[in-house]
Coordinates of C-alpha atoms in Angstrom, one line a residue:
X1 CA 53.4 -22.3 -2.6
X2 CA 52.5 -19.3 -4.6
X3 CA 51.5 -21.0 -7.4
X4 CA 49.0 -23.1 -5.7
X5 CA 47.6 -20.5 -3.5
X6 CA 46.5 -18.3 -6.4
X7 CA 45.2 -21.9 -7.9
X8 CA 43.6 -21.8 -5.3
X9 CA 41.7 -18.7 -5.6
X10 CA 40.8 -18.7 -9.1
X11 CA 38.9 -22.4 -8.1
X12 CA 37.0 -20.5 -5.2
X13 CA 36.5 -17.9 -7.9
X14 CA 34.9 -20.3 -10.1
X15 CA 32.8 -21.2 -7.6
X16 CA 30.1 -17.9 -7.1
X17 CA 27.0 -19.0 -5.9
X18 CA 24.2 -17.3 -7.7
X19 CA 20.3 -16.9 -6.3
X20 CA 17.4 -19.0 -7.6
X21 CA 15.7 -17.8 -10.6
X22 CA 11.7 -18.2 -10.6
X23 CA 10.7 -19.9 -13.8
X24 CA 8.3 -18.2 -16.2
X25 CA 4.7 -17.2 -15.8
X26 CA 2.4 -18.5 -18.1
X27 CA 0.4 -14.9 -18.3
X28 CA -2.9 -14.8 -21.4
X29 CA -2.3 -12.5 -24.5
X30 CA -5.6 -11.2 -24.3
X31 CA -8.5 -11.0 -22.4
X32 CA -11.4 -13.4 -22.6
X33 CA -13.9 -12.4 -24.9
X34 CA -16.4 -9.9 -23.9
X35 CA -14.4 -8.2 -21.0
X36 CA -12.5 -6.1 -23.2
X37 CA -14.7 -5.5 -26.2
X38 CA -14.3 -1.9 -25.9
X39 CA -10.6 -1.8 -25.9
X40 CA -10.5 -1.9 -29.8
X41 CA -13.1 1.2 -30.2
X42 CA -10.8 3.5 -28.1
X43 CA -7.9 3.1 -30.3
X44 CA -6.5 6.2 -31.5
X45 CA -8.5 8.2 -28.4
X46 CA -6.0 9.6 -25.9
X47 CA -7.3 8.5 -22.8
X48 CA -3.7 9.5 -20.7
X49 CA -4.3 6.5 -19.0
X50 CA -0.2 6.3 -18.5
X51 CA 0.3 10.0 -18.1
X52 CA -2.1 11.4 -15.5
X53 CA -3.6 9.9 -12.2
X54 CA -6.7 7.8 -13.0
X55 CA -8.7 10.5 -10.8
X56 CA -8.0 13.1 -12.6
X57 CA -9.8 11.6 -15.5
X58 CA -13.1 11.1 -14.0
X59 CA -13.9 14.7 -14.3
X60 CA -14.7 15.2 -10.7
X61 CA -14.1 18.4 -8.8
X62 CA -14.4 17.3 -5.4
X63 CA -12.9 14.2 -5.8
X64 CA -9.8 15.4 -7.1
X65 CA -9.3 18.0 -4.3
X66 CA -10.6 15.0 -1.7
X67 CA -7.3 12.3 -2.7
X68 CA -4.8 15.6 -3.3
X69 CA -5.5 16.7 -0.2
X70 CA -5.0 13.4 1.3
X71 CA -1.9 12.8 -0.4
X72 CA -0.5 16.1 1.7
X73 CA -2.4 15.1 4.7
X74 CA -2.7 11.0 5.0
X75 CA -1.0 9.3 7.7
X76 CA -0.6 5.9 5.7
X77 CA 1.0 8.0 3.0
X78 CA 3.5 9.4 5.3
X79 CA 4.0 6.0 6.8
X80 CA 4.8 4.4 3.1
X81 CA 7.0 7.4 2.4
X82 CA 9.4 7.0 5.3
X83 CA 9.5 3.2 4.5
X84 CA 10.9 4.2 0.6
X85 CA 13.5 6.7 2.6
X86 CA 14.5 3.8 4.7
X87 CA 14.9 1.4 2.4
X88 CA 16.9 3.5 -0.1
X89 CA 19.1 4.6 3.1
X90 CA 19.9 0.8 3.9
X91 CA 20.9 0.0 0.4
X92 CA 23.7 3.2 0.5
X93 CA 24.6 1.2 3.6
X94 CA 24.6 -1.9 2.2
X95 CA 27.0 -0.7 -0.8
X96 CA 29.1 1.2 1.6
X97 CA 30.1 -2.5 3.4
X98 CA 31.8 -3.5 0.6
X99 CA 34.3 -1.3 0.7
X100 CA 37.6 -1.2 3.0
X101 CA 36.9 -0.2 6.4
X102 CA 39.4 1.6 8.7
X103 CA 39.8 2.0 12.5
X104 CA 41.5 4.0 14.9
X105 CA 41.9 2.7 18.3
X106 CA 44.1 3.7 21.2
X107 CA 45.1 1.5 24.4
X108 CA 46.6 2.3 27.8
X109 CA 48.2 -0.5 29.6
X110 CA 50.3 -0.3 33.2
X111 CA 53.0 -2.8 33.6
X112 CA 55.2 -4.2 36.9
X113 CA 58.9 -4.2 35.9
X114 CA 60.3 -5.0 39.6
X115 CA 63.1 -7.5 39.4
X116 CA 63.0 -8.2 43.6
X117 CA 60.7 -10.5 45.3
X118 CA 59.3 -10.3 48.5
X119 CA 61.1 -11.5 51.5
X120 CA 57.8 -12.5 53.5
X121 CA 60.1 -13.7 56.2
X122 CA 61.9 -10.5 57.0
X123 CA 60.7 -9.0 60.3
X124 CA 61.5 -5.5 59.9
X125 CA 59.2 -4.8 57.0
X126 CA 57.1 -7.6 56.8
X127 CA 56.5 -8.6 52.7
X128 CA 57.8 -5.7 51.1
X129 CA 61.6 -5.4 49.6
X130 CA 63.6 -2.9 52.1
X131 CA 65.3 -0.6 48.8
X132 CA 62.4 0.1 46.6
X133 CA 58.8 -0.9 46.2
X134 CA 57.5 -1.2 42.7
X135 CA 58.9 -0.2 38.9
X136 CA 55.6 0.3 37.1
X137 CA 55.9 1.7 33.6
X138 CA 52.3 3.3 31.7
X139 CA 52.7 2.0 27.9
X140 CA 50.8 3.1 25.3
X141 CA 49.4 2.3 21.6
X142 CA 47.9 4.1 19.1
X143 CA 46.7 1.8 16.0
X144 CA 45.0 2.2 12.2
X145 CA 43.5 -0.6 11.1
X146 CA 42.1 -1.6 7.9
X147 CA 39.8 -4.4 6.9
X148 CA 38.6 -6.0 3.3
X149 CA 36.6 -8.9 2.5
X150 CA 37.5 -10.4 -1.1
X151 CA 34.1 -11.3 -2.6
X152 CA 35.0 -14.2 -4.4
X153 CA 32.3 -15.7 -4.0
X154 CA 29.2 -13.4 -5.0
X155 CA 27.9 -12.5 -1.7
X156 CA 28.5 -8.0 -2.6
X157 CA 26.0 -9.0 -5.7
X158 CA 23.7 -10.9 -3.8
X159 CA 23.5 -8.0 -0.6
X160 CA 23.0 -5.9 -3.5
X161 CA 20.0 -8.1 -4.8
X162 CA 18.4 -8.0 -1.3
X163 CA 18.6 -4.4 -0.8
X164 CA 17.3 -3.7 -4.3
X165 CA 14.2 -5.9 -3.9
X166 CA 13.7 -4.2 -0.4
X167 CA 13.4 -0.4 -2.6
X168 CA 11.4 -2.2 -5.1
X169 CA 9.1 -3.4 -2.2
X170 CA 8.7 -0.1 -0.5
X171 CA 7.7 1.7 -3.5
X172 CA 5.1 -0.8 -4.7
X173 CA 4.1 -0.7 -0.7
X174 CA 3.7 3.0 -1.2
X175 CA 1.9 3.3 -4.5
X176 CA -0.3 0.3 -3.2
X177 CA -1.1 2.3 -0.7
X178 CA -2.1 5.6 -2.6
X179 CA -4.0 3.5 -5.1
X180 CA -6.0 2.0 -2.0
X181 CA -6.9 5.3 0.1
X182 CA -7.6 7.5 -3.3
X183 CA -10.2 4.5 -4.1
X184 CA -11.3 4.0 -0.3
X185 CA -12.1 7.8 -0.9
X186 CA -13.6 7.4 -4.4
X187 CA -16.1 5.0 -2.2
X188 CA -16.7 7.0 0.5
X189 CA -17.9 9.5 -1.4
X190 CA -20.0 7.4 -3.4
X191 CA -21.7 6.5 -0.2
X192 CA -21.5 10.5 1.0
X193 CA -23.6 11.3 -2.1
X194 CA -25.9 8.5 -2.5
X195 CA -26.8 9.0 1.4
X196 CA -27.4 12.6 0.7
X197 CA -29.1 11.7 -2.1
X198 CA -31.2 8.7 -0.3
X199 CA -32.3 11.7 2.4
X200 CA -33.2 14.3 -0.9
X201 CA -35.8 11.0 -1.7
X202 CA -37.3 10.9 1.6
X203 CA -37.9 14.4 2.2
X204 CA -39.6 14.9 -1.2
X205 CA -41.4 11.9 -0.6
X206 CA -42.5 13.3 2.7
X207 CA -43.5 16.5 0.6
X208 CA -45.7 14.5 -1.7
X209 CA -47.4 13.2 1.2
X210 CA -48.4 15.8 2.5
X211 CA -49.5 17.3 -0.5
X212 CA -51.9 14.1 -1.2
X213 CA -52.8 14.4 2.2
X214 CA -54.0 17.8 1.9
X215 CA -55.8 16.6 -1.2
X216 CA -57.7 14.0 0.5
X217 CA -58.5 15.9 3.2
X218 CA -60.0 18.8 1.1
X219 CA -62.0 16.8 -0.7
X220 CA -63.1 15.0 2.5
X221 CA -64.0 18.1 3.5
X222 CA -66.4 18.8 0.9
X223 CA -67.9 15.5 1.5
X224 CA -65.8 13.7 -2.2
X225 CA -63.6 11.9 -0.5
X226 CA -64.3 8.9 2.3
X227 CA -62.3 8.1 5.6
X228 CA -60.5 5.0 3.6
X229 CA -58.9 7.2 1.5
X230 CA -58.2 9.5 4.2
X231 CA -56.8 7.0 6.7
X232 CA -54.4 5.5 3.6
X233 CA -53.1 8.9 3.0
X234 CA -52.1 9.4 6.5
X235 CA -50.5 5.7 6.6
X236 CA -48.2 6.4 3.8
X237 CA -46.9 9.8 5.1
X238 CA -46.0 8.6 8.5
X239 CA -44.1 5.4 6.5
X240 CA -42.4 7.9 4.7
X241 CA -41.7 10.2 8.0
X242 CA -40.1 6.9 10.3
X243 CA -37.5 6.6 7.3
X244 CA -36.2 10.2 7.8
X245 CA -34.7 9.8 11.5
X246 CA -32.4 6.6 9.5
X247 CA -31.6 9.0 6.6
X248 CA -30.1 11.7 8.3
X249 CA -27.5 9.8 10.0
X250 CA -25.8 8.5 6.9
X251 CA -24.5 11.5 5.2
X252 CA -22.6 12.5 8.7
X253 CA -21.2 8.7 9.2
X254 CA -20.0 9.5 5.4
X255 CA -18.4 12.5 6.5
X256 CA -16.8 11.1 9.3
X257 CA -15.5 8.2 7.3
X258 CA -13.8 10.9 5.0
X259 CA -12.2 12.6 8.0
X260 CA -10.5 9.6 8.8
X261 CA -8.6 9.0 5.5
X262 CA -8.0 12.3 5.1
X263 CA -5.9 12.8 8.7
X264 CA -8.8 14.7 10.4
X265 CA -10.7 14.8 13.4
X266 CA -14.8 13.5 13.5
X267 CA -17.1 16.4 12.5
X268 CA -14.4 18.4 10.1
X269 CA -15.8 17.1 7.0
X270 CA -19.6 18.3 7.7
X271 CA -19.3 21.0 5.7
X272 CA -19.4 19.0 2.2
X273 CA -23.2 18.4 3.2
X274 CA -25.3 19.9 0.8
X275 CA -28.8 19.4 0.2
X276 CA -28.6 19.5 -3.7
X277 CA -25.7 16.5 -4.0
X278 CA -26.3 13.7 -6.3
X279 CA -24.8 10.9 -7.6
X280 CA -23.1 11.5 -10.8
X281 CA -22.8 9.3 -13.6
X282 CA -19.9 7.4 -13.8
X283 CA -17.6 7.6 -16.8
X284 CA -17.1 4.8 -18.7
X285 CA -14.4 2.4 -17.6
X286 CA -12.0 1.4 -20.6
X287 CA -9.6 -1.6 -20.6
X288 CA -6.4 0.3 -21.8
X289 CA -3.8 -2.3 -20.8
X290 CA -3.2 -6.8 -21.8
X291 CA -3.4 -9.3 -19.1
X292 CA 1.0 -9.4 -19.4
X293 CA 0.7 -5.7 -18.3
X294 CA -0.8 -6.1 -15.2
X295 CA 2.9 -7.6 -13.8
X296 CA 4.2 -3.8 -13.9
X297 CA 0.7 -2.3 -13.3
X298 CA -0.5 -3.5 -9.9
X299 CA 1.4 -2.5 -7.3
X300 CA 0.7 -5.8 -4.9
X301 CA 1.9 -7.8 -8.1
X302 CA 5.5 -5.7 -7.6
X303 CA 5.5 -6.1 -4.1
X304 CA 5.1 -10.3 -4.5
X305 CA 8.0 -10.1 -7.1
X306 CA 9.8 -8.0 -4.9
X307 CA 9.2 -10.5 -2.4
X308 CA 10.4 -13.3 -4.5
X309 CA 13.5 -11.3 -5.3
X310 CA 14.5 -10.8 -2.2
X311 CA 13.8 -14.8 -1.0
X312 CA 16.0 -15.8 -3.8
X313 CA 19.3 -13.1 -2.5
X314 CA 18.4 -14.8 0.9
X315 CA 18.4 -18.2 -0.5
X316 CA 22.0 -16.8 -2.4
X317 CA 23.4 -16.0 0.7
X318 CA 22.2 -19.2 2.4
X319 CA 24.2 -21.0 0.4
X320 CA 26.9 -18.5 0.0
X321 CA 26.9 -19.0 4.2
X322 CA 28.7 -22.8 2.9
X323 CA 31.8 -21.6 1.3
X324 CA 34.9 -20.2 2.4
X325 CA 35.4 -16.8 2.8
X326 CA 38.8 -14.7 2.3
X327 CA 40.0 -11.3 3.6
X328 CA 43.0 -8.8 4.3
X329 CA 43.7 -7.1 7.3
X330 CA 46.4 -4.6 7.6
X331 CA 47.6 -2.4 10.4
X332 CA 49.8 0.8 11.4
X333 CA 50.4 1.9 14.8
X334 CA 53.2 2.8 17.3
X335 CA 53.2 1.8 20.7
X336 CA 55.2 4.1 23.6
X337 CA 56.5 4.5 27.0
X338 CA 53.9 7.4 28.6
X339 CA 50.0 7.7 27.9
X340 CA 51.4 10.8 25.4
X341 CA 52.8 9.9 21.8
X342 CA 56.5 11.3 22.2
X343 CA 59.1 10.7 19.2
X344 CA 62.0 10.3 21.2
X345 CA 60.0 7.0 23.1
X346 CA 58.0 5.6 19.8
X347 CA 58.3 2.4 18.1
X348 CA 56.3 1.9 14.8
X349 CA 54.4 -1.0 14.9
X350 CA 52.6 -2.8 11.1
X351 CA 51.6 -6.2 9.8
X352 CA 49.4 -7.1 6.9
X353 CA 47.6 -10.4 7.5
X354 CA 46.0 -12.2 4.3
X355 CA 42.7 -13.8 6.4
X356 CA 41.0 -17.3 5.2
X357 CA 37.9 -19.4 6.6
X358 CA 36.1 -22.4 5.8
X359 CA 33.2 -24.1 7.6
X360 CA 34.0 -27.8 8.8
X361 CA 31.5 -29.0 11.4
X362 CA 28.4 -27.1 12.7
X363 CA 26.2 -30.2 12.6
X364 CA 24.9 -29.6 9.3
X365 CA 23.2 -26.4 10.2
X366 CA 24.5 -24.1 7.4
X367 CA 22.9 -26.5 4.5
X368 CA 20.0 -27.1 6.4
X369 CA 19.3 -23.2 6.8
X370 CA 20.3 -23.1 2.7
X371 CA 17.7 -25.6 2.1
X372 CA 15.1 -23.5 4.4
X373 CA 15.9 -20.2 2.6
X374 CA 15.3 -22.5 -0.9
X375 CA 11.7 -23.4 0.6
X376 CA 10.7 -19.6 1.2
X377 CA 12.1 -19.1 -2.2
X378 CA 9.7 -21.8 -3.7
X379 CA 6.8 -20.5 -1.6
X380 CA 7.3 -17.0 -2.9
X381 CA 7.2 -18.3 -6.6
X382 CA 4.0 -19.6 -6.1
X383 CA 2.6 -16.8 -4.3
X384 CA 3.5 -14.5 -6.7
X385 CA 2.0 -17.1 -9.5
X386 CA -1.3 -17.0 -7.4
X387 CA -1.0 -13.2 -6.8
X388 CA -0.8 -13.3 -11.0
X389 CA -4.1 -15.5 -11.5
X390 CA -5.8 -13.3 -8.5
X391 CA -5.4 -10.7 -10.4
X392 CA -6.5 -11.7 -13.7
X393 CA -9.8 -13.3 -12.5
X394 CA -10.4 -10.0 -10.4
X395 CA -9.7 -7.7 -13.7
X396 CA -12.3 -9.6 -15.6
X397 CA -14.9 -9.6 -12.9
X398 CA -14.5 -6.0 -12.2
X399 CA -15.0 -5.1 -16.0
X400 CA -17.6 -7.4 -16.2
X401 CA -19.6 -5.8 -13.1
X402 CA -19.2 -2.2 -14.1
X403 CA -20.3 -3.0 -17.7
X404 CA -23.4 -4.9 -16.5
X405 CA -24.2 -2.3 -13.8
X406 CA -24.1 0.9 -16.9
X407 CA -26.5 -1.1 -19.2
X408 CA -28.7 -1.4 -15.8
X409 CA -28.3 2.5 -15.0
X410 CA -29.6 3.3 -18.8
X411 CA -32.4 1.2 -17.7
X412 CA -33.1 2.4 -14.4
X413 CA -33.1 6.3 -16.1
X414 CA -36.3 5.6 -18.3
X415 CA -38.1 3.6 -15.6
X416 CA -37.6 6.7 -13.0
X417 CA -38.7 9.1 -16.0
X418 CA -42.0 7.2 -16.7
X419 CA -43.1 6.9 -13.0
X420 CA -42.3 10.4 -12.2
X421 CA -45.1 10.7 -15.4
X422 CA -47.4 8.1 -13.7
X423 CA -46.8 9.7 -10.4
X424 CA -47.7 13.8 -11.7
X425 CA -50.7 12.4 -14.5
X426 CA -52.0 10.4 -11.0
X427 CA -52.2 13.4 -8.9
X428 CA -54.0 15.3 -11.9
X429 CA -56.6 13.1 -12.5
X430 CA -57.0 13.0 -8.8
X431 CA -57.7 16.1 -8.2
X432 CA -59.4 16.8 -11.3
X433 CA -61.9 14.0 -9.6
X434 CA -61.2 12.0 -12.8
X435 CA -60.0 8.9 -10.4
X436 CA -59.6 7.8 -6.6
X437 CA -56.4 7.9 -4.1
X438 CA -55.7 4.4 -5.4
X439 CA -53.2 5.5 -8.5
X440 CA -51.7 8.2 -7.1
X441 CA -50.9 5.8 -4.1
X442 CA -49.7 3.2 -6.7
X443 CA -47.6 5.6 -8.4
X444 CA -45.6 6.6 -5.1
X445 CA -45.4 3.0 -3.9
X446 CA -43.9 2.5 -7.6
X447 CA -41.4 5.8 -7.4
X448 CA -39.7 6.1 -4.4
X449 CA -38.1 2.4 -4.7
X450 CA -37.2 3.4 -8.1
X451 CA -35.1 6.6 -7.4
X452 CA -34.0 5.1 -4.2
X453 CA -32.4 1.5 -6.5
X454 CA -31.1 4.6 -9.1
X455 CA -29.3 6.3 -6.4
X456 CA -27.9 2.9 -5.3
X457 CA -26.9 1.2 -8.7
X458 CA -25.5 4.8 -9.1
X459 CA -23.2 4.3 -5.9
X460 CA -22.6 0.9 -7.4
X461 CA -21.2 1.6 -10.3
X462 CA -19.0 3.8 -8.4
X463 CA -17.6 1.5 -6.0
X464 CA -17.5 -1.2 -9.1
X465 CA -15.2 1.9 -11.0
X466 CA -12.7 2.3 -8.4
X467 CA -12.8 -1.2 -7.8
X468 CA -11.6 -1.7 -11.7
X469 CA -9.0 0.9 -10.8
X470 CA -7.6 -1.3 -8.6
X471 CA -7.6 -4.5 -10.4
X472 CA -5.5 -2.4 -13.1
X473 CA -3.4 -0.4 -11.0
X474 CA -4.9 2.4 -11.8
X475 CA -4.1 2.0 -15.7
X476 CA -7.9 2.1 -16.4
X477 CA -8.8 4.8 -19.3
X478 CA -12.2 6.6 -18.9
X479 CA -14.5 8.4 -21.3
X480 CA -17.6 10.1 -20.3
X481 CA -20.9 7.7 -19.7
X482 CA -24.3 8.9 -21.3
X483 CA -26.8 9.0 -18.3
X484 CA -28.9 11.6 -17.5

């Protein structure tokens, strides 16, 4: 009988259930050409795109204290952090289960020990006995008792599994979500500066104006000018005038916008207004990492895998939920006459009891539940596949944007340089009487888009910066951009 009860546990033994494993991704060596032609002219540069946070290499005061201050202050931060804390507090939980358990329970129980019955037809005391009433006697018991589940099976590795990929999942959750708000500020300030910047346009074009307008009406004055010229000077500075009311909303919405990420209440952030903020040039983002990086990079690619991890332990314990399970059970007690322990009344009570349990008929429920759990699993394999390709393709149009929108900007710097030429060598010859209104009218029409689509692409390459941040999980090396 021995003999064939340990047979029988070394077959059980034999038979530990495992989880699913998610075949291999088919990930590029390189990236396609053109995306990453810089990547070979940084070698040997130490661009700390590994070491430091990627906002601490765009050389950007405000910035920097913007996202640290965040990080201190953020509600989605705190949020994330508490999930890590949780998740790391269940898996000491989950490792603590497999373990022995022990209890202590205690029981009070009154028993009837009378030996007469009730003479119901007895006249003189009508259903009760005519010597004594009732023996009742109070026993109690006091009882440890211990409790251990033999993992034959695999199920302790598989919990194990579970509770690892649920750590894995909250820290990629809460690097995801630093990564998102210290971009989501990167933007906002973008839009705070080019919005400041878009009102510095309008009020100097409204300056300009007025200037010309004084001009025209000077020499119409002296009898040079004519009332065409006069009534087209006055056009163009009330066109510039309706755009102010429009301008001077943005820079506040901006400012509200950062209150909100940072924790803060509307109208606390008003006082990074300033009337001399531009748009800085970006720097220069640098592919520093392959395509097979990205997998340990971007924190939404570790939450999918983390995701897939954890449907395969589920799956594991689906089909773990099929096989028998074994356990021990052992207990020590006494048990005694009175609620109190006394010696003199105590009887020591133990047993050990080597437990056993096999499923035989629930309708097929347990292997239709394994095969459900094997479904998620597949479903998580190929959302973590489509996560992968996601990502690639967004890598590679990110790099792609940023690179296009910098060879614009150099652009864009010459063309406002030369109209801001036209537009002074206009107003001289103006009023030098050399030529009419028409040029220096030309010249303005010509300038104000201009710095207005340089402020913009500005803010542009911006957004298109943090936005390559992103797609690299923040692995993205810099190096200062040439733009004045």
């Amino acid at each position: 009988m021995r003999f064939l009860l340990f047979s029988g546990l070394l077959v059980f033994a034999g038979c530990k259930v495992t989880a699913p494993q998610a075949p291999a991704l088919d990930v590029p060596e390189i990236w396609t050409e053109g995306v990453a032609s810089t990547s070979d002219d940084v070698e040997g540069e130490n661009l700390n795109a590994k070491v430091s946070p990627w906002w601490t290499r765009c050389q950007d005061p405000l910035l920097e204290a913007l996202i640290h201050e965040a990080m201190v202050s953020g509600p989605d931060l705190h949020i994330a952090a508490a999930r890590v804390k949780e998740a790391d507090l269940r898996w000491q939980a989950t490792s603590a289960g497999f373990g022995p358990s022990l209890d202590f329970s205690r029981s009070l129980r009154r028993e009837d020990q009378s030996s007469q019955s009730f003479n119901f037809g007895d006249d003189a005391i009508p259903g009760f006995p005519t010597d004594q009433i009732f023996k009742v006697r109070t026993v109690s018991r006091h009882e440890i008792r211990g409790r251990w589940e033999a993992d034959l099976i695999g199920r302790n590795d598989l919990r194990t599994m579970s509770a690892l990929a649920n750590i894995d999942l909250a820290q990629a959750a809460y690097e995801d979500a630093v990564l998102l708000l210290s971009t989501r500020i990167c933007d906002t300030l973008a839009d705070l500066r080019e919005s400041m910047q878009q009102l510095a346009i309008t009020a100097s074009t409204i300056r300009r104006n007025e200037r010309s307008l004084e001009l025209v009406e000077a020499r119409f004055d002296v009898g040079l000018g004519n009332e065409l010229e006069l009534a087209q000077a006055r056009r163009t500075l009330a066109e510039a005038r309706a755009q102010l009311p429009q301008a001077e909303i943005g820079p506040r919405a901006a400012c509200d916008a950062l209150a909100a990420l940072l924790g803060k209440h509307p109208g606390t952030m008003l006082h990074l207004l300033d009337p001399e903020m531009v748009v800085p040039p970006t720097p220069e983002g640098v592919l520093t990492i392959q395509p097979s990086d990205l997998l340990t990079q971007r924190p939404d690619l570790r939450r999918l895998s983390a995701e897939m991890q954890q449907a395969a332990a589920n799956a594991g314990l689906a089909e773990a939920a099929t096989q028998p399970t074994f356990g021990l059970e052992a207990a020590l007690g006494t048990e005694s006459n009175g609620a109190e322990i006394s010696l003199s009344r105590t009887a020591a009570l133990w047993n050990v009891i080597l437990t056993g349990a096999t499923p035989l008929f629930d309708g097929g429920r347990r292997k239709l539940e394994s095969k459900a759990a094997g479904a998620v699993f597949e479903a998580a394999v190929e959302q973590h596949r489509q996560g992968v390709l996601n990502a690639l393709a967004e890598v590679e149009r990110t790099s792609r944007q940023l690179q296009a929108t910098q060879d614009t900007l150099q652009y864009l710097d010459e063309a406002v340089a030369q109209a801001v030429i036209v537009r002074e060598q206009s107003e001289t010859r103006f009023t030098e009487g050399i030529s009419s209104l028409d040029p220096v009218l030309d010249a303005e029409q010509a300038l104000d888009p201009l710095q207005r689509q340089l402020a913009t692409t500005r803010t542009n390459a911006w957004r298109q910066l943090s936005a390559l941040v992103r797609s690299t999980g923040g692995s993205a090396g810099f190096r200062p951009f040439d733009s004045e």
